[in-house]
Short mmCIF file of C-alpha atoms in Angstrom, two decimals:
data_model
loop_
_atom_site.label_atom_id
_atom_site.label_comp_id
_atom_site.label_asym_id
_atom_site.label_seq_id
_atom_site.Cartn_x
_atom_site.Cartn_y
_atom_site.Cartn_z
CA UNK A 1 56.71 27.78 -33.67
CA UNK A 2 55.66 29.70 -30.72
CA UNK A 3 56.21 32.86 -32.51
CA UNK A 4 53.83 31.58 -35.08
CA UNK A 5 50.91 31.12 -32.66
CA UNK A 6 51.68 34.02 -31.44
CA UNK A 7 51.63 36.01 -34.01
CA UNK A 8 48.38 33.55 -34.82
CA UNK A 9 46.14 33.65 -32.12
CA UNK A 10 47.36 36.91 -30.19
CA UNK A 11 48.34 39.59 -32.81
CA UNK A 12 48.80 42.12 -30.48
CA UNK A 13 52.55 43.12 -28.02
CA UNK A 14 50.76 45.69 -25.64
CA UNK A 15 50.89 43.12 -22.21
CA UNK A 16 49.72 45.97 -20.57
CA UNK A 17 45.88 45.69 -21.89
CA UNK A 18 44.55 42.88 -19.88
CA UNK A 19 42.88 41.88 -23.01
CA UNK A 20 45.83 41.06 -24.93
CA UNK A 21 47.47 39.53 -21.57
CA UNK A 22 44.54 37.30 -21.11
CA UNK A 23 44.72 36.05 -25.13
CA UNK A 24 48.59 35.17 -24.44
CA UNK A 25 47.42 33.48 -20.97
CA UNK A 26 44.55 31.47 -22.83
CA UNK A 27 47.31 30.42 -25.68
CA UNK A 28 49.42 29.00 -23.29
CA UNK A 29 46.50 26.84 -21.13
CA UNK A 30 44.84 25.59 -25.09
CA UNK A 31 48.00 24.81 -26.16
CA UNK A 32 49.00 22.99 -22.66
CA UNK A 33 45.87 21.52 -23.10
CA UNK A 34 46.27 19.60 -26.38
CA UNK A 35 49.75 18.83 -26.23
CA UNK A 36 49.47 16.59 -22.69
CA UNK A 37 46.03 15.38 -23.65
CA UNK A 38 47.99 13.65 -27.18
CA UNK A 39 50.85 13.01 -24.62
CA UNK A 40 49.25 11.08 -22.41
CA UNK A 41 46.89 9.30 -24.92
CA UNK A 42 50.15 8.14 -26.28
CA UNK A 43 51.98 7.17 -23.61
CA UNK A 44 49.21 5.39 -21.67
CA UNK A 45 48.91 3.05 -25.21
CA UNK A 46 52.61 2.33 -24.85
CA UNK A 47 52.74 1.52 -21.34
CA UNK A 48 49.75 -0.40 -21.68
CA UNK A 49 51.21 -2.60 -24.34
CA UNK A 50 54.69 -2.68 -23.13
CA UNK A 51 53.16 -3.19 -19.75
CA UNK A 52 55.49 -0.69 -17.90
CA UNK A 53 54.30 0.98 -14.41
CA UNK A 54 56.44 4.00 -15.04
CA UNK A 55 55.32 4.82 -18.44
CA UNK A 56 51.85 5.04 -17.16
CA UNK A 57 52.73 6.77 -14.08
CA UNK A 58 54.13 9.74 -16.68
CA UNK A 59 50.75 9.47 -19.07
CA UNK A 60 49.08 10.28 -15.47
CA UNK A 61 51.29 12.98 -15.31
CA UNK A 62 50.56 14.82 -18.55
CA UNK A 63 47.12 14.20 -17.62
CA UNK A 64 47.10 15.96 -14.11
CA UNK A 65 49.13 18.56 -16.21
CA UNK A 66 46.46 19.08 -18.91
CA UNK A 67 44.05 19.44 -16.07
CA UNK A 68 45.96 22.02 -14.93
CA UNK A 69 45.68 23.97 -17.64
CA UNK A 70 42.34 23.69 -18.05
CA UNK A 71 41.86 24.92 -14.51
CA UNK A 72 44.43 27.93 -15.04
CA UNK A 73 42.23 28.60 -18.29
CA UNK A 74 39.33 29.32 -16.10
CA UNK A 75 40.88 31.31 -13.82
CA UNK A 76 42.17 33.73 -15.92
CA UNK A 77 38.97 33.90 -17.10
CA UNK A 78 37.36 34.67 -14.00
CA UNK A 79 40.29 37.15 -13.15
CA UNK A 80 39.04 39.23 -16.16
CA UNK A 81 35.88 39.79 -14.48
CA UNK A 82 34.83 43.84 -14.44
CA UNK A 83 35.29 45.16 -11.13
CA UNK A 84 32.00 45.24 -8.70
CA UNK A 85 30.88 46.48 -5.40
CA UNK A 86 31.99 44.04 -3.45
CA UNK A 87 35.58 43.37 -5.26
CA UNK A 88 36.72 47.69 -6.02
CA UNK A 89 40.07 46.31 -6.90
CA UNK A 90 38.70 43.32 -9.54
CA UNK A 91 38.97 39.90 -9.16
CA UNK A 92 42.87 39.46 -10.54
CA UNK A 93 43.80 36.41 -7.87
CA UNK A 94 41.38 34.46 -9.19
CA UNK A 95 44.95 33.65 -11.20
CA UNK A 96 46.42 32.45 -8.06
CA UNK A 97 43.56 30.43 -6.47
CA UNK A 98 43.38 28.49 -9.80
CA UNK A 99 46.97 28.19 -9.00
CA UNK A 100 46.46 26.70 -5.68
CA UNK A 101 44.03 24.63 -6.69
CA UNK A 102 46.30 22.74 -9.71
CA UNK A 103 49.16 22.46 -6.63
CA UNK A 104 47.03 20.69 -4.54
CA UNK A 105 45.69 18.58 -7.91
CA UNK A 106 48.93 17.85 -8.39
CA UNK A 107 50.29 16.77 -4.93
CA UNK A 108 47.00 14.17 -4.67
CA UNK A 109 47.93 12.54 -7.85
CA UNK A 110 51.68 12.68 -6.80
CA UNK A 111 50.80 10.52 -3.88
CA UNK A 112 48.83 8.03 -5.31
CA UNK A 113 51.07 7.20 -8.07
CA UNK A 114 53.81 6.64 -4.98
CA UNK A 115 51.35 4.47 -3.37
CA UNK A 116 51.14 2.31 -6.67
CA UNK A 117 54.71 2.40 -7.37
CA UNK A 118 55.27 0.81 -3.84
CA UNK A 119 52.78 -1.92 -4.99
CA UNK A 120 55.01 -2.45 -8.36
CA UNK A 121 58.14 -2.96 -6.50
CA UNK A 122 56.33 -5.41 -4.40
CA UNK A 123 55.13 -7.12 -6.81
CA UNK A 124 57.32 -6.62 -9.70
CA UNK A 125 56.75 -7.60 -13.59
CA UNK A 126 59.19 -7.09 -16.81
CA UNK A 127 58.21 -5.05 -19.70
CA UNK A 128 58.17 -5.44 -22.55
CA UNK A 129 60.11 -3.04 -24.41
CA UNK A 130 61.07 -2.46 -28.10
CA UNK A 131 62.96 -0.34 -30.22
CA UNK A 132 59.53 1.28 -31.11
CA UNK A 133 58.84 2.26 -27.66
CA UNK A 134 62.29 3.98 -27.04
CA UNK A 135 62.00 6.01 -30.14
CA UNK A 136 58.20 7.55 -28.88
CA UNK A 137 59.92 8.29 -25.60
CA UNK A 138 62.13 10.23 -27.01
CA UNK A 139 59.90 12.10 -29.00
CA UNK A 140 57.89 12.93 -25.94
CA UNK A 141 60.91 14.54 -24.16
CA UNK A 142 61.32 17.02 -27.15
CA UNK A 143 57.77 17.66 -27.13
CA UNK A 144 57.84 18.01 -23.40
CA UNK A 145 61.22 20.63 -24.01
CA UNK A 146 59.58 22.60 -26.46
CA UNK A 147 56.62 22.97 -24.16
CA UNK A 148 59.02 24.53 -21.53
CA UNK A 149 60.63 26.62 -24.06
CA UNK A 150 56.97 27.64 -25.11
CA UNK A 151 55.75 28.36 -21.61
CA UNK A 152 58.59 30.51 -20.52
CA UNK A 153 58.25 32.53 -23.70
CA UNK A 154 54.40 33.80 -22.64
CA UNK A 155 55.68 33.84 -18.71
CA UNK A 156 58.10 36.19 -19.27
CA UNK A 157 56.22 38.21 -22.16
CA UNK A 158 53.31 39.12 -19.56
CA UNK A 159 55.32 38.33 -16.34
CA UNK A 160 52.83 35.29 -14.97
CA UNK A 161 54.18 33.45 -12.12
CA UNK A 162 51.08 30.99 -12.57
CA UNK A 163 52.39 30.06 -16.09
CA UNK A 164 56.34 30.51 -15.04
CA UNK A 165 55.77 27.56 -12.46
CA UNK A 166 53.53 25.75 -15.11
CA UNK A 167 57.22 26.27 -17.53
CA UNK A 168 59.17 24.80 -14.83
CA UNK A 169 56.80 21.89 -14.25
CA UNK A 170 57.55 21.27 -17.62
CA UNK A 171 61.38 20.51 -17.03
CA UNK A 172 59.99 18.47 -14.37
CA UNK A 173 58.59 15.92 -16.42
CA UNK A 174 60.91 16.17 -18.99
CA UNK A 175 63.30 14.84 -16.15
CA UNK A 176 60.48 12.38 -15.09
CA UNK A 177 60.01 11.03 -18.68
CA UNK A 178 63.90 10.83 -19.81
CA UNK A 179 63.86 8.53 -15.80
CA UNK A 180 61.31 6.72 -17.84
CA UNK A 181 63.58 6.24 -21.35
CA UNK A 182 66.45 5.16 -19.13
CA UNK A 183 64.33 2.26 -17.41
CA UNK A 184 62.79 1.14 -20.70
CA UNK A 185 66.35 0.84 -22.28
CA UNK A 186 67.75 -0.90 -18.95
CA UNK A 187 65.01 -3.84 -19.22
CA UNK A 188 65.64 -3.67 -22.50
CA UNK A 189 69.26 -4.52 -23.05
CA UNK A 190 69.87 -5.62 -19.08
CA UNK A 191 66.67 -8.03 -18.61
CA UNK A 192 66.00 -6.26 -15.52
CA UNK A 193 63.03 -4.53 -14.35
CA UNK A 194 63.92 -0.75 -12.07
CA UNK A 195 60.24 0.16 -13.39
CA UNK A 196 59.23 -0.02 -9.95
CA UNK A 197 61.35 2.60 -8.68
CA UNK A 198 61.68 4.50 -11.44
CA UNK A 199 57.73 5.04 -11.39
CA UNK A 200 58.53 6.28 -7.28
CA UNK A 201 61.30 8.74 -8.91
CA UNK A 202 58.39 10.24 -10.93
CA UNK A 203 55.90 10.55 -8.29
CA UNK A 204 58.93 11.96 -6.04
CA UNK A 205 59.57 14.67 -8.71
CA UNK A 206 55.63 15.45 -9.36
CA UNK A 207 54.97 15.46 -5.47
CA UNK A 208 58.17 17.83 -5.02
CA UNK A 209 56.77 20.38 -8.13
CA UNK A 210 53.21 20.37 -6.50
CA UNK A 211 54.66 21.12 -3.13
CA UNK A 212 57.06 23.80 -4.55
CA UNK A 213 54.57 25.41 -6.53
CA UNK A 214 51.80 25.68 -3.53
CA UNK A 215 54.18 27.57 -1.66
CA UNK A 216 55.01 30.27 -4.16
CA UNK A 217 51.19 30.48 -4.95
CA UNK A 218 50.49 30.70 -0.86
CA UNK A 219 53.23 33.22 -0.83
CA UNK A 220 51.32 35.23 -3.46
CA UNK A 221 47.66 35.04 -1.74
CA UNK A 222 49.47 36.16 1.93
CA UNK A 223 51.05 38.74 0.19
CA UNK A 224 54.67 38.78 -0.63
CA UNK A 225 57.73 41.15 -0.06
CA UNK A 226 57.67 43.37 -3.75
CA UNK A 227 60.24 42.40 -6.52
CA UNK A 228 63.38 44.51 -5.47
CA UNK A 229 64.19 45.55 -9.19
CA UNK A 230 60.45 47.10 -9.25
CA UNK A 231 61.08 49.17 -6.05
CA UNK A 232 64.53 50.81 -7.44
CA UNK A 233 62.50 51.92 -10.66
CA UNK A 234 59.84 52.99 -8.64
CA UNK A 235 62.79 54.77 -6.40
CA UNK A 236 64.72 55.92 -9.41
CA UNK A 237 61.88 57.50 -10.97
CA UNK A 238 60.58 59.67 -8.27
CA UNK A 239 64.40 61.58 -8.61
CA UNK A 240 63.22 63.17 -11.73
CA UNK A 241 60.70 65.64 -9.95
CA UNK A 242 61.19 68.87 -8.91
CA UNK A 243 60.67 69.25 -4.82
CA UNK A 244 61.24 65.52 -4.56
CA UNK A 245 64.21 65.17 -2.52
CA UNK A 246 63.71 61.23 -1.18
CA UNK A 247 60.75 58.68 -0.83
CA UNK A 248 60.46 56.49 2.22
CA UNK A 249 57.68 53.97 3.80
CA UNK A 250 56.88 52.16 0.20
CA UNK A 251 53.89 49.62 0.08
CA UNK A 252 53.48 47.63 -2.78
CA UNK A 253 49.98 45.33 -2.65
CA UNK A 254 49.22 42.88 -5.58
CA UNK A 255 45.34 42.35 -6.11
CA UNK A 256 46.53 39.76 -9.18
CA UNK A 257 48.90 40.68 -12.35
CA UNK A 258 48.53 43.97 -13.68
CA UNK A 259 46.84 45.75 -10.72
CA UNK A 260 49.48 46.45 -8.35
CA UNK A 261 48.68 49.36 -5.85
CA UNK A 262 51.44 51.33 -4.35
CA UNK A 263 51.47 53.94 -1.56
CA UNK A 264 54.91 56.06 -0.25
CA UNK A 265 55.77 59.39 1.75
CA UNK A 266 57.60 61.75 -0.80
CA UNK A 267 59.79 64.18 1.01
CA UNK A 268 59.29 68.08 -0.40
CA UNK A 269 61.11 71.01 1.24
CA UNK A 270 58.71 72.74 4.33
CA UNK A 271 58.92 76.31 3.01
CA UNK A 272 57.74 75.23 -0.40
CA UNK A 273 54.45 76.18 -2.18
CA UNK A 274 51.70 73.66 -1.33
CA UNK A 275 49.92 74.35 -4.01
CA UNK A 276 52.63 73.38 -6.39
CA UNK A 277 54.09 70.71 -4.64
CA UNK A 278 50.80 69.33 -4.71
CA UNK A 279 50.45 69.65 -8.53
CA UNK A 280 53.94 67.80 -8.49
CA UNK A 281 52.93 64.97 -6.85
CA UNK A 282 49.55 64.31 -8.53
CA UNK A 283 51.66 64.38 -12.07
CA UNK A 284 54.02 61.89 -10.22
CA UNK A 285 51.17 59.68 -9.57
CA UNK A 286 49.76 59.72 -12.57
CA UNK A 287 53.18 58.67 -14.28
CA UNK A 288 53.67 55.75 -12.80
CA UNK A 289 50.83 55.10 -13.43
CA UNK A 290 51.31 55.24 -17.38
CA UNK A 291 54.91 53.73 -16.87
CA UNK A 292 54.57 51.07 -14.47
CA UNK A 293 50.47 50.25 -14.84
CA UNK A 294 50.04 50.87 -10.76
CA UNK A 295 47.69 53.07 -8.74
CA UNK A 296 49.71 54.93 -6.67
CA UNK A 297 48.72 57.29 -3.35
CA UNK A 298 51.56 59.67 -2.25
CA UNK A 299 51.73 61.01 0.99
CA UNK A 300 54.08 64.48 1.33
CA UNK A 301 56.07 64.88 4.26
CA UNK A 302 57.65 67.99 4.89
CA UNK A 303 61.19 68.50 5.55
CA UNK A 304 64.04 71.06 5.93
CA UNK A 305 66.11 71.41 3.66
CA UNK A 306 67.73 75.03 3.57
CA UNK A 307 68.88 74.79 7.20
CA UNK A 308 73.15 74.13 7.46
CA UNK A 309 72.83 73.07 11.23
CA UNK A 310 70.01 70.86 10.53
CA UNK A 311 71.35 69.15 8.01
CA UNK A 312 74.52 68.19 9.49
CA UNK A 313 72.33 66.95 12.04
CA UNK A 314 71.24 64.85 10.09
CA UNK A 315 74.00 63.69 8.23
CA UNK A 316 75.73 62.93 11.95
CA UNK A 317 72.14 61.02 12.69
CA UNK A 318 72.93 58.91 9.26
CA UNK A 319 76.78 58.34 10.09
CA UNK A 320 75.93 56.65 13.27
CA UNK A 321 72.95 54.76 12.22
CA UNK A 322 74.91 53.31 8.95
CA UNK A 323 77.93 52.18 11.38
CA UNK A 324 75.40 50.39 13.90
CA UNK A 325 74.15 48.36 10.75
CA UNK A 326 74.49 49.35 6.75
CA UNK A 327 71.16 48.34 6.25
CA UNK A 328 69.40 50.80 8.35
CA UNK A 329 68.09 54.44 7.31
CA UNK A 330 66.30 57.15 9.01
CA UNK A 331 63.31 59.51 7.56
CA UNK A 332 61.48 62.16 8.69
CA UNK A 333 63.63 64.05 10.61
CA UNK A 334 62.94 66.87 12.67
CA UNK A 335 64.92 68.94 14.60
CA UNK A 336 63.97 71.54 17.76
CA UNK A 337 66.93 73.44 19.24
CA UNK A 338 66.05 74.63 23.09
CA UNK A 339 69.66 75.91 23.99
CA UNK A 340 70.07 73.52 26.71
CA UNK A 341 68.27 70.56 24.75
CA UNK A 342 68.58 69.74 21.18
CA UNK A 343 65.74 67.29 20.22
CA UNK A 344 66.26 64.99 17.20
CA UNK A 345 63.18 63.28 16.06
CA UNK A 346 63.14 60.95 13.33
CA UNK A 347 62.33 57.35 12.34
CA UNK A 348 64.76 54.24 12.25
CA UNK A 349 64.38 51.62 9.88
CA UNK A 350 65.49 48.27 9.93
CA UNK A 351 65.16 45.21 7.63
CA UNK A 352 61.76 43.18 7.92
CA UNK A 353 64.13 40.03 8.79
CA UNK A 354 65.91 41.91 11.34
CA UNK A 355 66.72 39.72 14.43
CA UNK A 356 66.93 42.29 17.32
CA UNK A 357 65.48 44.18 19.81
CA UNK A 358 63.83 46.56 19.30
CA UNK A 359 64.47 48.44 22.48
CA UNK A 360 67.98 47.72 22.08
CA UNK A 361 68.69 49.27 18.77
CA UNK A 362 66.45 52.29 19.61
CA UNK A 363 68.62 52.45 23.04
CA UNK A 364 71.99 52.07 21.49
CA UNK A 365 70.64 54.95 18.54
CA UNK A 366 70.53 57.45 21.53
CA UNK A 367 73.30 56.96 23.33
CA UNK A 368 76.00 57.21 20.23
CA UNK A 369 74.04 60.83 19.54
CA UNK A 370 74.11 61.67 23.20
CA UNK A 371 78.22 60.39 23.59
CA UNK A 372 78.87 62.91 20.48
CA UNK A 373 76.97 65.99 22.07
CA UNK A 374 75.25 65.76 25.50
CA UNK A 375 72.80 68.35 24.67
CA UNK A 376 71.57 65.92 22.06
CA UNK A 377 67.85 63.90 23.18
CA UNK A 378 66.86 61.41 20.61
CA UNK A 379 63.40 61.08 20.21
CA UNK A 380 63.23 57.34 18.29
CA UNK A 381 60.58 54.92 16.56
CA UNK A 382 61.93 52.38 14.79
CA UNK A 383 60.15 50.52 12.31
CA UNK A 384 60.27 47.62 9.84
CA UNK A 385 60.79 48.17 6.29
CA UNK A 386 57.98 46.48 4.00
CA UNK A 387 60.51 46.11 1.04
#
């Protein structure tokens, strides 16, 4: 089935052309749209006439979710605005404030459906529940698994986290609405009524998807730390150049899906020819570009490369930084021998998370050189790594 609309409505694999992402992103909000509109339709009729609190509490649900898609529908459409003056980049997280907004949608109506469930448990009435009733519930849940199965499909085809999280919500209330078919067949064959709390169950599990989702979509507007599998290609693709022995310092910013910008210091031997180092890195930027659809700005640092005492230098400057912590590297490293005074100058990087000191580490970095060779002065910055 979801092949079929595909192949329907989209007619077109290249998730690279914004176009063709935005017809996959507007198949997946329309189709969200009509399936919880008919979902809730239905299951507000059967909770009306079986007079069940919980059924109706999921019909709100499939409501607030087909609002959601209609508000993610409009957001990708605004995020396919052409870029202008005042937005050079283009207006790509208009996907995530839609986002936000259907998070914070969804917590409100989360919250009043707990306040009402509190009043049903209060006051509580039976339902009235028949074989008929059972049998739509159950249809709804395959419906409902489908949907998830449909939504992860296009999430994963044109990697959106808006409509990954939208997938997930989808288990959510499948949970929510299977709570629902166990409560129904409970007052049916127990003559007891758990609607009460089985309606607060569902609010519980819509208020904890809202809450989840706003913090991966505030995550995504503050700017997040870059998927790690994207920085080794990005890392394993820059060892295919000529000149390029190592890149260090990467940035990745997201201005929304598909326009990722990335900046990093290339490292190219010091006695090389400018001119065609130069010509090496402008082809490197303009293949990632093709490969990975990112603008990318390299900076070249210079290093030395042909000189034995420098690097063992620096080899003895990696050995001790790897055994004060694995996780730690140095770049740019320079080296000025004196006679009396070596000077080692280079930058230490630690992890963003680091706990420490950063007088400490820089401290403890000079005296293991200086212990090894007491001609050695260790000239230091260390810095956090942004991946």
């Amino acid at each position: 089935m979801t092949k079929l609309l595909i192949k329907l409505f989209v007619k077109s694999n290249d998730v690279k052309d914004l176009k063709v992402r935005n017809k996959y992103a507007m198949l997946s909000s329309i189709t969200g749209i009509i399936v919880n509109i008919l979902l809730s339709i239905f299951k507000f009729i059967v909770g009306l006439i079986s007079n069940s609190m919980s059924i109706i509490s999921d019909a709100v649900n499939n409501i607030t979710d087909a609002g959601s898609s209609v508000v993610s529908m409009i957001g990708f459409k605004l995020s396919q605005k052409e870029i202008d003056k005042d937005h050079p980049w283009g207006h790509g997280r208009m996907e995530y404030v839609a986002a936000f907004i259907v998070d914070v949608l969804i917590i409100i109506v989360g919250y009043q459906l707990l306040q009402t469930s509190i009043g049903k448990i209060i006051n509580p009435e039976m339902p009235s529940i028949t074989n008929v009733t059972i049998i739509l519930l159950v249809v709804a849940i395959l419906v409902k698994l489908w949907l998830f199965v449909f939504y992860r499909k296009i999430a994963n085809t044109i990697d959106s986290a808006a409509i990954r999280g939208t997938a997930y919500d989808s288990i959510s209330d499948t949970i929510s609405t299977l709570a629902v078919l166990i409560s129904a067949i409970v007052a049916k064959l127990a003559n007891v009524s758990i609607d009460g709390y089985i309606s607060i169950l569902v609010s519980m599990f819509i208020l904890f998807t809202g809450c989840k989702a706003l913090k991966e979509t505030i995550d995504l507007l503050l700017g997040e730390k870059p998927d790690e599998e994207f920085v080794k290609e990005i890392e394993e693709f820059t060892k295919n150049y000529e000149l390029v022995s190592g890149i260090h310092d990467i940035m990745v910013h997201d201005y929304g899906p598909g326009r990722k910008i990335v900046s990093f210091h290339a490292e190219v031997p010091s006695d090389c020819d400018i001119m065609k180092a130069h010509d090496i890195i402008d082809e490197m930027e303009q293949d990632i570009y093709k490969k990975f659809n990112c603008i990318t700005t390299i900076h070249m640092d210079p290093i030395v490369t042909d000189d034995e005492e420098i690097n063992q230098m620096r080899e003895l400057v990696e050995k001790q930084v790897s055994e004060m912590n694995k996780e730690y590297s140095i770049h740019d490293f320079r080296m000025t021998d004196g006679g009396e005074h070596i000077n080692l100058i280079f930058d230490l990087v630690v992890p963003r998370d680091s706990k420490i000191d950063i007088k400490e580490v820089q401290k403890e970095a000079q005296e293991r050189l200086h212990n090894i060779n007491n001609k050695i002065n260790a000239v230091i910055k260390v810095e956090y790594s942004y991946v």
